[in-house]
CSV table of C-alpha atoms in Angstrom, one decimal:
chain,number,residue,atom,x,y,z
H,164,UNK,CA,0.0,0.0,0.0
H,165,UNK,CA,1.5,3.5,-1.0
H,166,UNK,CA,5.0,2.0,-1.3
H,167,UNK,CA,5.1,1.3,2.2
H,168,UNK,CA,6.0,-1.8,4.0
H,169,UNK,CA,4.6,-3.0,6.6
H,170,UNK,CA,7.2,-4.4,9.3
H,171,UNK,CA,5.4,-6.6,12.1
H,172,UNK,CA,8.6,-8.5,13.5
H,173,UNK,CA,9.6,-5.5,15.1
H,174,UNK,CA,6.1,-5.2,17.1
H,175,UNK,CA,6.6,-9.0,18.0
H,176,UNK,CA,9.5,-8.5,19.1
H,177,UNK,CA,8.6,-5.6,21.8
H,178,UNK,CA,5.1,-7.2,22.7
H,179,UNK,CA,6.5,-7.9,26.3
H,180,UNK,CA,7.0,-4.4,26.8
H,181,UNK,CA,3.9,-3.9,25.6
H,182,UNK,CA,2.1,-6.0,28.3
H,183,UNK,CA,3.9,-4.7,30.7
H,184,UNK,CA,2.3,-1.0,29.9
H,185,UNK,CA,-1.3,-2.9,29.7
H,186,UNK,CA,-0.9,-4.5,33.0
H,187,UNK,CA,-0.1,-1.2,34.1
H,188,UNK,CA,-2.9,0.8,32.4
H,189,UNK,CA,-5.2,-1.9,34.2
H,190,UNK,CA,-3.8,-0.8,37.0
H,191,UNK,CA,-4.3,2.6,37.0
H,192,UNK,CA,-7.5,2.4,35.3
H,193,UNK,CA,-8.5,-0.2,38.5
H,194,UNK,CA,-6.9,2.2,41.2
H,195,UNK,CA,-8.3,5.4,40.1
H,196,UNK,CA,-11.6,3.6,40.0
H,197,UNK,CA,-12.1,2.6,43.6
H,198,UNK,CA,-10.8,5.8,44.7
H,199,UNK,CA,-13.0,7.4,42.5
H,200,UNK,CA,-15.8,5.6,43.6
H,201,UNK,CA,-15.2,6.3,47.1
H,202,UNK,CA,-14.7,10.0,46.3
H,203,UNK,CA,-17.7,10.1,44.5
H,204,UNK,CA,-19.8,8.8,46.8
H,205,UNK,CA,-18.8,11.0,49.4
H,206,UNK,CA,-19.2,13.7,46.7
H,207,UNK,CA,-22.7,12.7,46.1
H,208,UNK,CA,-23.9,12.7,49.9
H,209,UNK,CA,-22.3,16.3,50.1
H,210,UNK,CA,-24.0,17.6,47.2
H,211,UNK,CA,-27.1,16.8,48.8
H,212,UNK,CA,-26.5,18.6,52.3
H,213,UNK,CA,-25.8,22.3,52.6
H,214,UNK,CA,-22.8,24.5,53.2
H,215,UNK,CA,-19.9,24.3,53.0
H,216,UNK,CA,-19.8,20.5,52.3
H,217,UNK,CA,-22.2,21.3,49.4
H,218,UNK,CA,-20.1,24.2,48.0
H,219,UNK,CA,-16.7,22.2,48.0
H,220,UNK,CA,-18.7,19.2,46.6
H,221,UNK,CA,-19.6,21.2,43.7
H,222,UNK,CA,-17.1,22.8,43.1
H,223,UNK,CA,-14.9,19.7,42.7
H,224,UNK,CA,-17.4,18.2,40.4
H,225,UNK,CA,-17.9,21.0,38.1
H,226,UNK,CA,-14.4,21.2,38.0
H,227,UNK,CA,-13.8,17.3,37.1
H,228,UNK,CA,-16.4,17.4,34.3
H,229,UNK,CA,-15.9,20.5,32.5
H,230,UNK,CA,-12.4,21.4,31.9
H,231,UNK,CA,-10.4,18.5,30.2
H,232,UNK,CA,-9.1,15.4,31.5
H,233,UNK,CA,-5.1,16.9,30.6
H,234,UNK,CA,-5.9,20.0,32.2
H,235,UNK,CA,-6.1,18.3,35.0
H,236,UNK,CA,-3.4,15.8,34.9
H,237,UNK,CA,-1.1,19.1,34.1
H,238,UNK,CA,-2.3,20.5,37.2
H,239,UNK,CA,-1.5,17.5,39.4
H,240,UNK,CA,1.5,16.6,37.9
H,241,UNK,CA,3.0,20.7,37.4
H,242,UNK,CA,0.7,22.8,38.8
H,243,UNK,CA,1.0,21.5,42.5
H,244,UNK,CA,4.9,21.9,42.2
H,245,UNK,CA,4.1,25.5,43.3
H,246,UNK,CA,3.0,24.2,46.4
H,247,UNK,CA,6.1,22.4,46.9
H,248,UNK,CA,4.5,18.9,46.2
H,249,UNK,CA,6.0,16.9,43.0
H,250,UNK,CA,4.7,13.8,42.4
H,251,UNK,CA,5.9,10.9,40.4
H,252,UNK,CA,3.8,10.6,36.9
H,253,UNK,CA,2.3,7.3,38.4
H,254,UNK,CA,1.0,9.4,41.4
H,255,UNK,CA,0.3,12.1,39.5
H,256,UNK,CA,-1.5,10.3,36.8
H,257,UNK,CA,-4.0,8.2,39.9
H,258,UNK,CA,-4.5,11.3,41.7
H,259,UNK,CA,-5.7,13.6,38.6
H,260,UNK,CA,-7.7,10.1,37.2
H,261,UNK,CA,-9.0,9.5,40.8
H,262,UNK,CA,-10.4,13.4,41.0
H,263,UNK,CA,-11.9,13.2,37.0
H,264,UNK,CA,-13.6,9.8,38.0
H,265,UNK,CA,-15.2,10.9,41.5
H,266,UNK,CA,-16.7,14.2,39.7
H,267,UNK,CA,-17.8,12.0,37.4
H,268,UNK,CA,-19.4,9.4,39.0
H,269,UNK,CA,-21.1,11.8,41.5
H,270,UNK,CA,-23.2,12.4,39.1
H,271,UNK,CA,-23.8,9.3,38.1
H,272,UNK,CA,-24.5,8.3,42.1
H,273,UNK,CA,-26.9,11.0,42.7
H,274,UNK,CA,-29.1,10.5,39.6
H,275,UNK,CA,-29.3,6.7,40.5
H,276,UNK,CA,-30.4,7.9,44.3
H,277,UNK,CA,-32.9,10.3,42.8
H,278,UNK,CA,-34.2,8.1,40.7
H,279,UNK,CA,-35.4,5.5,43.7
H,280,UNK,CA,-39.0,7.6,44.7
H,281,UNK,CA,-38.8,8.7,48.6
H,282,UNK,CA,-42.2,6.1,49.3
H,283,UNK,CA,-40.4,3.1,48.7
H,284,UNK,CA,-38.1,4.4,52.3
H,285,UNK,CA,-41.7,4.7,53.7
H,286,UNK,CA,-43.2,1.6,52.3
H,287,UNK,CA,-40.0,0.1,53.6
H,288,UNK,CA,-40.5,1.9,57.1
H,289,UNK,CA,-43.9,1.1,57.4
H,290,UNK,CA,-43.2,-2.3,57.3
H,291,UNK,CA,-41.0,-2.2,60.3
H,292,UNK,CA,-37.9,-2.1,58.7
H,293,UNK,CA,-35.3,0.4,60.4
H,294,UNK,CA,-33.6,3.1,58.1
H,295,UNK,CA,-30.2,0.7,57.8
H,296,UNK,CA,-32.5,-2.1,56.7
H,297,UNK,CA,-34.9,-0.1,54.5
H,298,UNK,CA,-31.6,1.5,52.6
H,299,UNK,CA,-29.6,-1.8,52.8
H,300,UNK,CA,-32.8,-4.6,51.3
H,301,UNK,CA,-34.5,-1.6,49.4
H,302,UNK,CA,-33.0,1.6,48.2
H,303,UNK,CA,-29.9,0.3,47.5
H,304,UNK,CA,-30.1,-2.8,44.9
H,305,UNK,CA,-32.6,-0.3,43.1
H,306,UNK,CA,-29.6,2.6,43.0
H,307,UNK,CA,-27.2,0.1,42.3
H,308,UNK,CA,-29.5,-1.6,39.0
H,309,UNK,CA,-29.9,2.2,37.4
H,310,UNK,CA,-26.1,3.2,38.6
H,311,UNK,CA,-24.8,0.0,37.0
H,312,UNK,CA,-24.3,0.7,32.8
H,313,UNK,CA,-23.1,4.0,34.1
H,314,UNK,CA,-20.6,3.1,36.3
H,315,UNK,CA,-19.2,0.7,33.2
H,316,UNK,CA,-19.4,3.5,31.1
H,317,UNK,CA,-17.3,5.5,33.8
H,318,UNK,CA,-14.9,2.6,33.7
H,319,UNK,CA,-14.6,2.4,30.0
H,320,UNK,CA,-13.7,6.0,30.1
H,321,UNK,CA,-11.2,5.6,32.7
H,322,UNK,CA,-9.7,2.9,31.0
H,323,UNK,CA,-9.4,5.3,27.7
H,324,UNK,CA,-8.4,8.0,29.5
H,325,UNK,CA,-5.4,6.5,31.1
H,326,UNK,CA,-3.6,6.8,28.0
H,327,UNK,CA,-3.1,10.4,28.6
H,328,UNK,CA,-0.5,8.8,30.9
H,329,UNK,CA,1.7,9.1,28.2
H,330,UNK,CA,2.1,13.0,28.0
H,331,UNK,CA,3.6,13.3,31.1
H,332,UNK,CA,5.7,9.9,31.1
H,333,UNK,CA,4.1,7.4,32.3
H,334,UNK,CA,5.0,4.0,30.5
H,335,UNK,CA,1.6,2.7,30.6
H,336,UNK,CA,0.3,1.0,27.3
H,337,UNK,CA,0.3,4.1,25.6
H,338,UNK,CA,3.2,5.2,27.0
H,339,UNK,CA,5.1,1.8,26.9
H,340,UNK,CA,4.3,2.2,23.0
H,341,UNK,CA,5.7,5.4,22.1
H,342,UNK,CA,8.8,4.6,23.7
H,343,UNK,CA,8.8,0.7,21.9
H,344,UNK,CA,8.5,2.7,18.4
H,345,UNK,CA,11.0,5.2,19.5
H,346,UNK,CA,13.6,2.8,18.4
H,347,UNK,CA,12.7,1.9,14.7
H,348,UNK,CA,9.9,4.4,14.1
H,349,UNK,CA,7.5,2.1,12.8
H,350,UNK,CA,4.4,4.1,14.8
H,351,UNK,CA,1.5,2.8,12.3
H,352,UNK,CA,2.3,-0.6,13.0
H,353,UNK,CA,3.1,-0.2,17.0
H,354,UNK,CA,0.1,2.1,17.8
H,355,UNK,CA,-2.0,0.0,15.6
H,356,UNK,CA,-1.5,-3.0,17.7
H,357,UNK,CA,-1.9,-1.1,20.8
H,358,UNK,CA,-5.2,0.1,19.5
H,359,UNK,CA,-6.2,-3.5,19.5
H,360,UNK,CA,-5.2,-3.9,22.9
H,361,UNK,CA,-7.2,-1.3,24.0
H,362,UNK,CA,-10.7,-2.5,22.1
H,363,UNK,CA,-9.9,-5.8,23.4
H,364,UNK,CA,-9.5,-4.7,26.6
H,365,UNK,CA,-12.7,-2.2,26.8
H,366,UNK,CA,-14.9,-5.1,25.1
H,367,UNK,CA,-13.9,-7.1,27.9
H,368,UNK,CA,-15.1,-5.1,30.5
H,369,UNK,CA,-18.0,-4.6,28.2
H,370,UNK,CA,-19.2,-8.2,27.6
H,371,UNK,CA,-18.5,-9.2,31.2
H,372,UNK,CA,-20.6,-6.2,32.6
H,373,UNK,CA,-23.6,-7.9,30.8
H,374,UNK,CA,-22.6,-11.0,31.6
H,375,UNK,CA,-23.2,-9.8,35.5
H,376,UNK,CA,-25.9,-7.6,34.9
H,377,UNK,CA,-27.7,-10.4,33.9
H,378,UNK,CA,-26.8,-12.5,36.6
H,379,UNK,CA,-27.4,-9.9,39.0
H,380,UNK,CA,-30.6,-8.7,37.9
H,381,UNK,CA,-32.1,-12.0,36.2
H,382,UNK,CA,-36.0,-10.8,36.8
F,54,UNK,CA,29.7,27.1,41.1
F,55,UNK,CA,26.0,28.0,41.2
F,56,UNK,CA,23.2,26.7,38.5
F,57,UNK,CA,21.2,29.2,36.9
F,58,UNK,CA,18.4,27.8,34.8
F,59,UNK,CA,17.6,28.8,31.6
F,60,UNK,CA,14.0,30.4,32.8
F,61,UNK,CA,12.8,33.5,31.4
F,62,UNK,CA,9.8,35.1,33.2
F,63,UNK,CA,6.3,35.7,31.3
F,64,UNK,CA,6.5,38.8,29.2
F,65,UNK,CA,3.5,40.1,27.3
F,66,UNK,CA,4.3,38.7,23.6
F,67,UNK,CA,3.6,35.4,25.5
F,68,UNK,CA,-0.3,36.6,25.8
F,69,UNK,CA,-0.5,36.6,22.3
F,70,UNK,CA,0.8,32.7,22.1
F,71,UNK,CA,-1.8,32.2,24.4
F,72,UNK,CA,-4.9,34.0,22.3
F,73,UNK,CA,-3.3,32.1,19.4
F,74,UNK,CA,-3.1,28.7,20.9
F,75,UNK,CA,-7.1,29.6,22.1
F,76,UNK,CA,-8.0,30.6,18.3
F,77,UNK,CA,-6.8,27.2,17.4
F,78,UNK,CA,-8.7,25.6,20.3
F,79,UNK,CA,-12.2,27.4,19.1
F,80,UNK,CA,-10.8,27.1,15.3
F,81,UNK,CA,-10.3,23.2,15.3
F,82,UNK,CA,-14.1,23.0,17.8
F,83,UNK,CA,-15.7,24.7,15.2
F,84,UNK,CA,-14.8,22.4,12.2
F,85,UNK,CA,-14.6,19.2,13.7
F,86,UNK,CA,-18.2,20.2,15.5
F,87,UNK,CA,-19.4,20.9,11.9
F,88,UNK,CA,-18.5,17.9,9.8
F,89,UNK,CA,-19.1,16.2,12.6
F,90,UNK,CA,-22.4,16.5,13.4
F,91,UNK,CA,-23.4,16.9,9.6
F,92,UNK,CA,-21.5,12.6,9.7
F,93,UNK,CA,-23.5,12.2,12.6
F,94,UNK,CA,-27.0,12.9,11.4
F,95,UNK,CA,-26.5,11.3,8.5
F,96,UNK,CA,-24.8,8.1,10.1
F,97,UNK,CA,-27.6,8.5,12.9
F,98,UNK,CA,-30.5,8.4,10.1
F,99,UNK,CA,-29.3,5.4,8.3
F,100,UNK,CA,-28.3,3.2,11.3
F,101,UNK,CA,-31.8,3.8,12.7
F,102,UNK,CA,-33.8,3.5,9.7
F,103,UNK,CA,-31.8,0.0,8.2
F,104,UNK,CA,-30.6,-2.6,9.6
F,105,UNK,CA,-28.1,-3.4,6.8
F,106,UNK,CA,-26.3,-0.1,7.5
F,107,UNK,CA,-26.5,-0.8,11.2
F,108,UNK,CA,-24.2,-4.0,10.3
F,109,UNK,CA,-22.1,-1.9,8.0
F,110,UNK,CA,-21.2,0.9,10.6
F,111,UNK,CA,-20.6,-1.3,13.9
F,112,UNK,CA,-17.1,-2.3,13.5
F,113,UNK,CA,-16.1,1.6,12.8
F,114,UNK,CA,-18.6,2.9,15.4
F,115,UNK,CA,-17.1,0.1,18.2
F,116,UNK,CA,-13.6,1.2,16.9
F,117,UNK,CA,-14.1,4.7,18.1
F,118,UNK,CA,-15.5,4.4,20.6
F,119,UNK,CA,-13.1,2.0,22.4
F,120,UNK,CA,-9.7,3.0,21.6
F,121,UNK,CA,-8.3,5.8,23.4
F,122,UNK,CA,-8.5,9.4,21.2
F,123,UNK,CA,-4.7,9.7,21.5
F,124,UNK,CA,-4.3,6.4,19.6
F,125,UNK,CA,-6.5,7.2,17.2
F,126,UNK,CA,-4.7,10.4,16.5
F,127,UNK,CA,-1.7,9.1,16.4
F,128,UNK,CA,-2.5,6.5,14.1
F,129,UNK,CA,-4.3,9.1,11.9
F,130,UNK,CA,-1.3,11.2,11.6
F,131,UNK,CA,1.4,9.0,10.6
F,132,UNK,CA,-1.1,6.7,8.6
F,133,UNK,CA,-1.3,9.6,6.3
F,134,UNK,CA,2.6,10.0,6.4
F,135,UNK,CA,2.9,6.5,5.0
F,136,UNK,CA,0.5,7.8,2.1
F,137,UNK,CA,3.0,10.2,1.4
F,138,UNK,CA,1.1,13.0,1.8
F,139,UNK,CA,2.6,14.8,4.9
F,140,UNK,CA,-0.9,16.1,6.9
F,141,UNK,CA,-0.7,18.7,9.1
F,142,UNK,CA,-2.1,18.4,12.3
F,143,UNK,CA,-4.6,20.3,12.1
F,144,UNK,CA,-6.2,18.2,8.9
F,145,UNK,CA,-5.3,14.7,11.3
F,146,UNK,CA,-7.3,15.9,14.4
F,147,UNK,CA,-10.1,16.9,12.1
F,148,UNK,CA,-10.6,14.2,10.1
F,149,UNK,CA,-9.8,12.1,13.9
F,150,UNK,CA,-12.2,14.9,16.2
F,151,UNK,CA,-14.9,14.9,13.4
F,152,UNK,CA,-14.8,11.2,13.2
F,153,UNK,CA,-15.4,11.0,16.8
F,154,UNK,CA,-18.1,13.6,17.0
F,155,UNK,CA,-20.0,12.1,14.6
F,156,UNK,CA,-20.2,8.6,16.2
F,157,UNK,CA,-21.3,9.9,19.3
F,158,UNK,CA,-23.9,11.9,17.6
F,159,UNK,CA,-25.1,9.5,15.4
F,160,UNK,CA,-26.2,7.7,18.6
F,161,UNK,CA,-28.2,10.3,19.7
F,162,UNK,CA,-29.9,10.6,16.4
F,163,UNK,CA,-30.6,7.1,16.4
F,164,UNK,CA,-32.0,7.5,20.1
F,165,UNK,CA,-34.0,10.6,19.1
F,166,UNK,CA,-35.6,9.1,16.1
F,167,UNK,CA,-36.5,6.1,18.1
F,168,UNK,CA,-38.3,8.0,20.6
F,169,UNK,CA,-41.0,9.4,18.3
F,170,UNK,CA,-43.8,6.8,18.4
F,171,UNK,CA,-44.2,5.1,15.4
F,172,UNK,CA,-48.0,5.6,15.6
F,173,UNK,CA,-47.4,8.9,15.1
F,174,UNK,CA,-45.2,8.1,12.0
F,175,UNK,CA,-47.6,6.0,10.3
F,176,UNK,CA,-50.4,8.6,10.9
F,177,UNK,CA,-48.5,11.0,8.9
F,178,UNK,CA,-48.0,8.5,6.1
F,179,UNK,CA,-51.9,7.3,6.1
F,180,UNK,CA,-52.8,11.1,5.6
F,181,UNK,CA,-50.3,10.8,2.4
F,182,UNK,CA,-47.2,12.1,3.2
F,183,UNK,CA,-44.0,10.7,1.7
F,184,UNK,CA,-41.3,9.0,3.5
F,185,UNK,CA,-39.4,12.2,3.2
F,186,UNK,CA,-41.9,14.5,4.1
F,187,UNK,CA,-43.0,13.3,7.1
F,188,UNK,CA,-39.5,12.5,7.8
F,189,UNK,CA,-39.5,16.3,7.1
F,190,UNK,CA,-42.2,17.4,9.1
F,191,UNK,CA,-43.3,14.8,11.4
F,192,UNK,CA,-40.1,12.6,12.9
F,193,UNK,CA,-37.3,15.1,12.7
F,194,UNK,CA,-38.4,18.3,14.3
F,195,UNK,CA,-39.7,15.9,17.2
F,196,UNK,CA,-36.3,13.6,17.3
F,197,UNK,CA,-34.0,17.1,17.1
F,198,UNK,CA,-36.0,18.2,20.2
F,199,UNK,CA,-34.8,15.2,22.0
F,200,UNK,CA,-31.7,15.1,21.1
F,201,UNK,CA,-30.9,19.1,21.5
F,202,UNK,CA,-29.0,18.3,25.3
F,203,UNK,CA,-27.2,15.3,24.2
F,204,UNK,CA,-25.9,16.8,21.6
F,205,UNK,CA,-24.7,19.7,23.2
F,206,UNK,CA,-23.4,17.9,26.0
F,207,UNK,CA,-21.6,16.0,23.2
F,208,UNK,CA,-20.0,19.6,21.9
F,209,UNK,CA,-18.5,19.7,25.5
F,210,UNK,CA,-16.7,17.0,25.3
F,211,UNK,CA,-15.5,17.4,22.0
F,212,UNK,CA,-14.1,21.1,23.1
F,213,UNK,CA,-12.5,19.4,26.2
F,214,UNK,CA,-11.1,16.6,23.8
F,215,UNK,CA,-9.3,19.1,21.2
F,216,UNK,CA,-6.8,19.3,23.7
F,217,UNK,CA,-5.1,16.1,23.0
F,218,UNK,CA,-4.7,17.3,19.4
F,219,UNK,CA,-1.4,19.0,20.8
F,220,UNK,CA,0.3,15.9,21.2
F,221,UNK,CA,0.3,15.8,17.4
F,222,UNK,CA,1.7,19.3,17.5
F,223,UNK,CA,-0.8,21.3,16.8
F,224,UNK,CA,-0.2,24.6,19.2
F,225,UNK,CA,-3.7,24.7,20.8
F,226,UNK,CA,-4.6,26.2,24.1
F,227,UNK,CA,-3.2,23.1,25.8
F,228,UNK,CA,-0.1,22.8,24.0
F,229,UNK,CA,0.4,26.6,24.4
F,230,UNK,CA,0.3,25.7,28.1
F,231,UNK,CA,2.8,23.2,28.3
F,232,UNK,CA,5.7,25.0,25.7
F,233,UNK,CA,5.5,28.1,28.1
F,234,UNK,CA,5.3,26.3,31.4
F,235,UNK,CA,8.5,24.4,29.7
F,236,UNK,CA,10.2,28.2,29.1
F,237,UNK,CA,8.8,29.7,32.2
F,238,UNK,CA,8.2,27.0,35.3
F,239,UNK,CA,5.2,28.9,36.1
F,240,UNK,CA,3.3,26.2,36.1
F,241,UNK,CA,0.3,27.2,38.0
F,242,UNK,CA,-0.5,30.4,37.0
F,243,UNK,CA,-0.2,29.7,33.3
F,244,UNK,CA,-2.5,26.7,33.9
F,245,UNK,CA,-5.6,28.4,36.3
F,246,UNK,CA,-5.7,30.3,33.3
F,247,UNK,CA,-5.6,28.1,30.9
F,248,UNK,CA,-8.3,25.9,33.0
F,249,UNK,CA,-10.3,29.0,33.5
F,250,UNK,CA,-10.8,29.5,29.7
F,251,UNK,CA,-11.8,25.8,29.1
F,252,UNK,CA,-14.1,26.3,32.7
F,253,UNK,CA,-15.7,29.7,31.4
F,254,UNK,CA,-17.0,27.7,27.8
F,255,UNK,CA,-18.0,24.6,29.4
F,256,UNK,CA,-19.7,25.3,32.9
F,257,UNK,CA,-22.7,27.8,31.6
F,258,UNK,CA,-23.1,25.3,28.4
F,259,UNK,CA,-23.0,22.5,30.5
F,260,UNK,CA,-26.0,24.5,33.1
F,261,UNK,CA,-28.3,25.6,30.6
F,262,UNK,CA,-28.3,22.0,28.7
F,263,UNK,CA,-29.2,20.9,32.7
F,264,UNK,CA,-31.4,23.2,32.7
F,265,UNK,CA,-32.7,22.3,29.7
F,266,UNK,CA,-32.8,18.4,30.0
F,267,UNK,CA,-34.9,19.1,33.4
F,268,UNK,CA,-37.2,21.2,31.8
F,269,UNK,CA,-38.0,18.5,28.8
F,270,UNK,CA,-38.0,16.1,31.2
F,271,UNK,CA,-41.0,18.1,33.3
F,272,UNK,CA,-44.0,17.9,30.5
């Protein structure tokens, strides 16, 4: 094609390398999602209480969802050197991940809690059931079956996102192949096999989310 | 002997990089918003009407939408290098950005259309209007209606994602950021700004489509 030709070997020969930045990119991806999650949780109880709570939680997602994933990684990774704190990329690169996620998923937590109408708590209480039970056996597996495909979605993003890694360093799969090209700059070739790394990867935690939902939830 | 490093404070020539990397920004949002949503209501259209073109599209739509934008880029960029033609990358983000936008609004359009009852269409045909005129009439002024938020909450993201187009070297806001952070090591004033600008388009956008969605949502 075009007079170019096409040199796989090379890839081959690097595709250790190359799992080595995908097990690392799962790791991130994995890390920055429990934190998140956490975060965001908290974030979502605090955006429904008032003061200050409320302010900061808002602020914090507003922030997270509407200036770019980079701008944030930037900040963490150079901005807070003014501040005296430098963090390593892999730090810098959960903790910016971890704050995008939790403003994120906020979101996602309070729509699923709104959604759940206020009388099933009192059909719930009427029944006798205290306010742990009535959240525990009846508010929560409804928020968690609306939250679900959202919080997948959240994951898939994370997982795509984490290739921003490589702008500041970070030898995660992305990463790992910029510098594996760096040698014989074959890029088509390397980032095209990366890129099928990365479908594979987010189909997997596509098909398996189904696979669970359905388990889960078989009505 | 003492270390001085090669840092030169802002000066004012540097707020012109910074409009010019914003043009850029708002230059390459513009086009890729364009094409892309002119791809996506057309790609939208088809995949909801036939179900041979929803076969056709689903490899390219899953492609996009599961590898990581960065990838894409990169493999945009030097794939047309090994046509020979060497792309700027401002014509590789656009072709990549527009792309992108138009998957994700061709889901929308697809969603939108579905949501006008079908009742409603084949009332419109019975009283002897053509497929394309009750397309005209009927289906698309209600689908655009519903898909009015999403879509705008798709521009969002597509202005947030223009940022990574800098790794190809394009000098957007983003890039801007980094090349005088690199000259100046004021990293965190350079960047509140650059974060306010991205802030200032996103967050009123972002409230009025809110706004917006709740407001739909109500009748």
């Amino acid at each position: 094609m075009f007079g170019y030709t096409f040199y796989w070997s090379i890839v081959w020969q690097k595709l250790p390398e190359l799992a080595a930045g995908a097990a690392l990119t799962l790791q991130i991806t994995v890390l920055s999602m429990i934190l998140g999650t956490a975060f965001g949780a908290a974030l979502a109880i605090g955006r429904q209480g008032r003061g200050l709570g409320l302010r900061l939680s808002t602020a914090w997602v507003e922030l997270a969802r509407n200036t770019p994933a980079l701008f944030q990684i930037y900040m963490v990774y150079f901005g807070l050197g003014a501040f005296g704190i430098h963090l390593s990329s892999y730090v810098a690169m959960v903790a910016a991940l971890t704050f995008n996620n939790a403003g994120y998923l906020a979101e996602v937590f309070r729509g699923g809690l709104s959604s759940v109408p206020k009388t099933q708590m009192s059909a719930a209480r009427s029944l006798g059931m205290t306010v742990g039970q009535s959240y525990a056996r009846v508010v929560f597996p409804q928020v968690f079956k609306t939250v679900f495909f959202p919080y997948v979605n959240q994951l898939n993003w994370a997982l795509l996102n984490s290739s921003l890694g490589m702008i500041i360093g970070l030898r995660e799969l992305t990463g790992a192949t910029q510098a594996a090209q760096s040698e014989s700059f074959r890029t088509f070739e390397f980032f095209l096999v990366a890129a099928a790394i990365y479908f594979l990867l987010s189909k997997i935690v596509e098909v398996s989310a189904r696979l669970i939902f359905r388990r889960l939830f078989r009505t | 002997m003492k270390i001085t490093l090669p840092y030169s404070g802002l000066q004012w020539s540097d707020l012109w990089f910074v409009l010019q990397g914003i043009g850029n920004t708002v230059l390459l949002t513009v086009i890729a918003a364009t094409i892309g949503t002119i791809i996506g209501l057309a790609l939208g259209w088809a995949r909801g009407e036939s179900k041979t073109a929803r076969w056709a599209f689903a490899p390219i739509i899953n492609v996009v939408r599961s590898v990581p934008l960065i990838i894409q880029l990169i493999l945009a960029s030097s794939f047309f290098a090994m046509a020979g033609g060497e792309a700027s990358p401002l014509v590789a983000g656009c072709v990549v950005l527009s792309l992108y936008m138009g998957v994700l609004t061709s889901e929308l359009v697809r969603a939108g259309l579905a949501s006008v009852h079908i009742t409603l269409r084949r009332a419109a045909r019975s009283l002897g209007m053509s497929y394309w005129q009750e397309l005209r009439h009927v289906s698309a002024p209600l689908a655009l209606r519903a898909v009015f938020p999403g879509w705008v909450g798709t521009l969002i993201a597509l202005t947030k994602d223009t940022a990574l187009v800098g790794v190809l070297g394009y000098v957007e806001l983003m890039r801007a950021t980094q090349i005088l952070i690199n000259r100046t090591n004021e990293a965190l004033l350079i960047l509140t700004g650059a974060g306010l600008f991205y802030f200032l388009i996103c967050y009123p956008i972002s409230r009025y489509c809110r706004r917006l969605e709740k407001a739909m949502n109500h009748d």
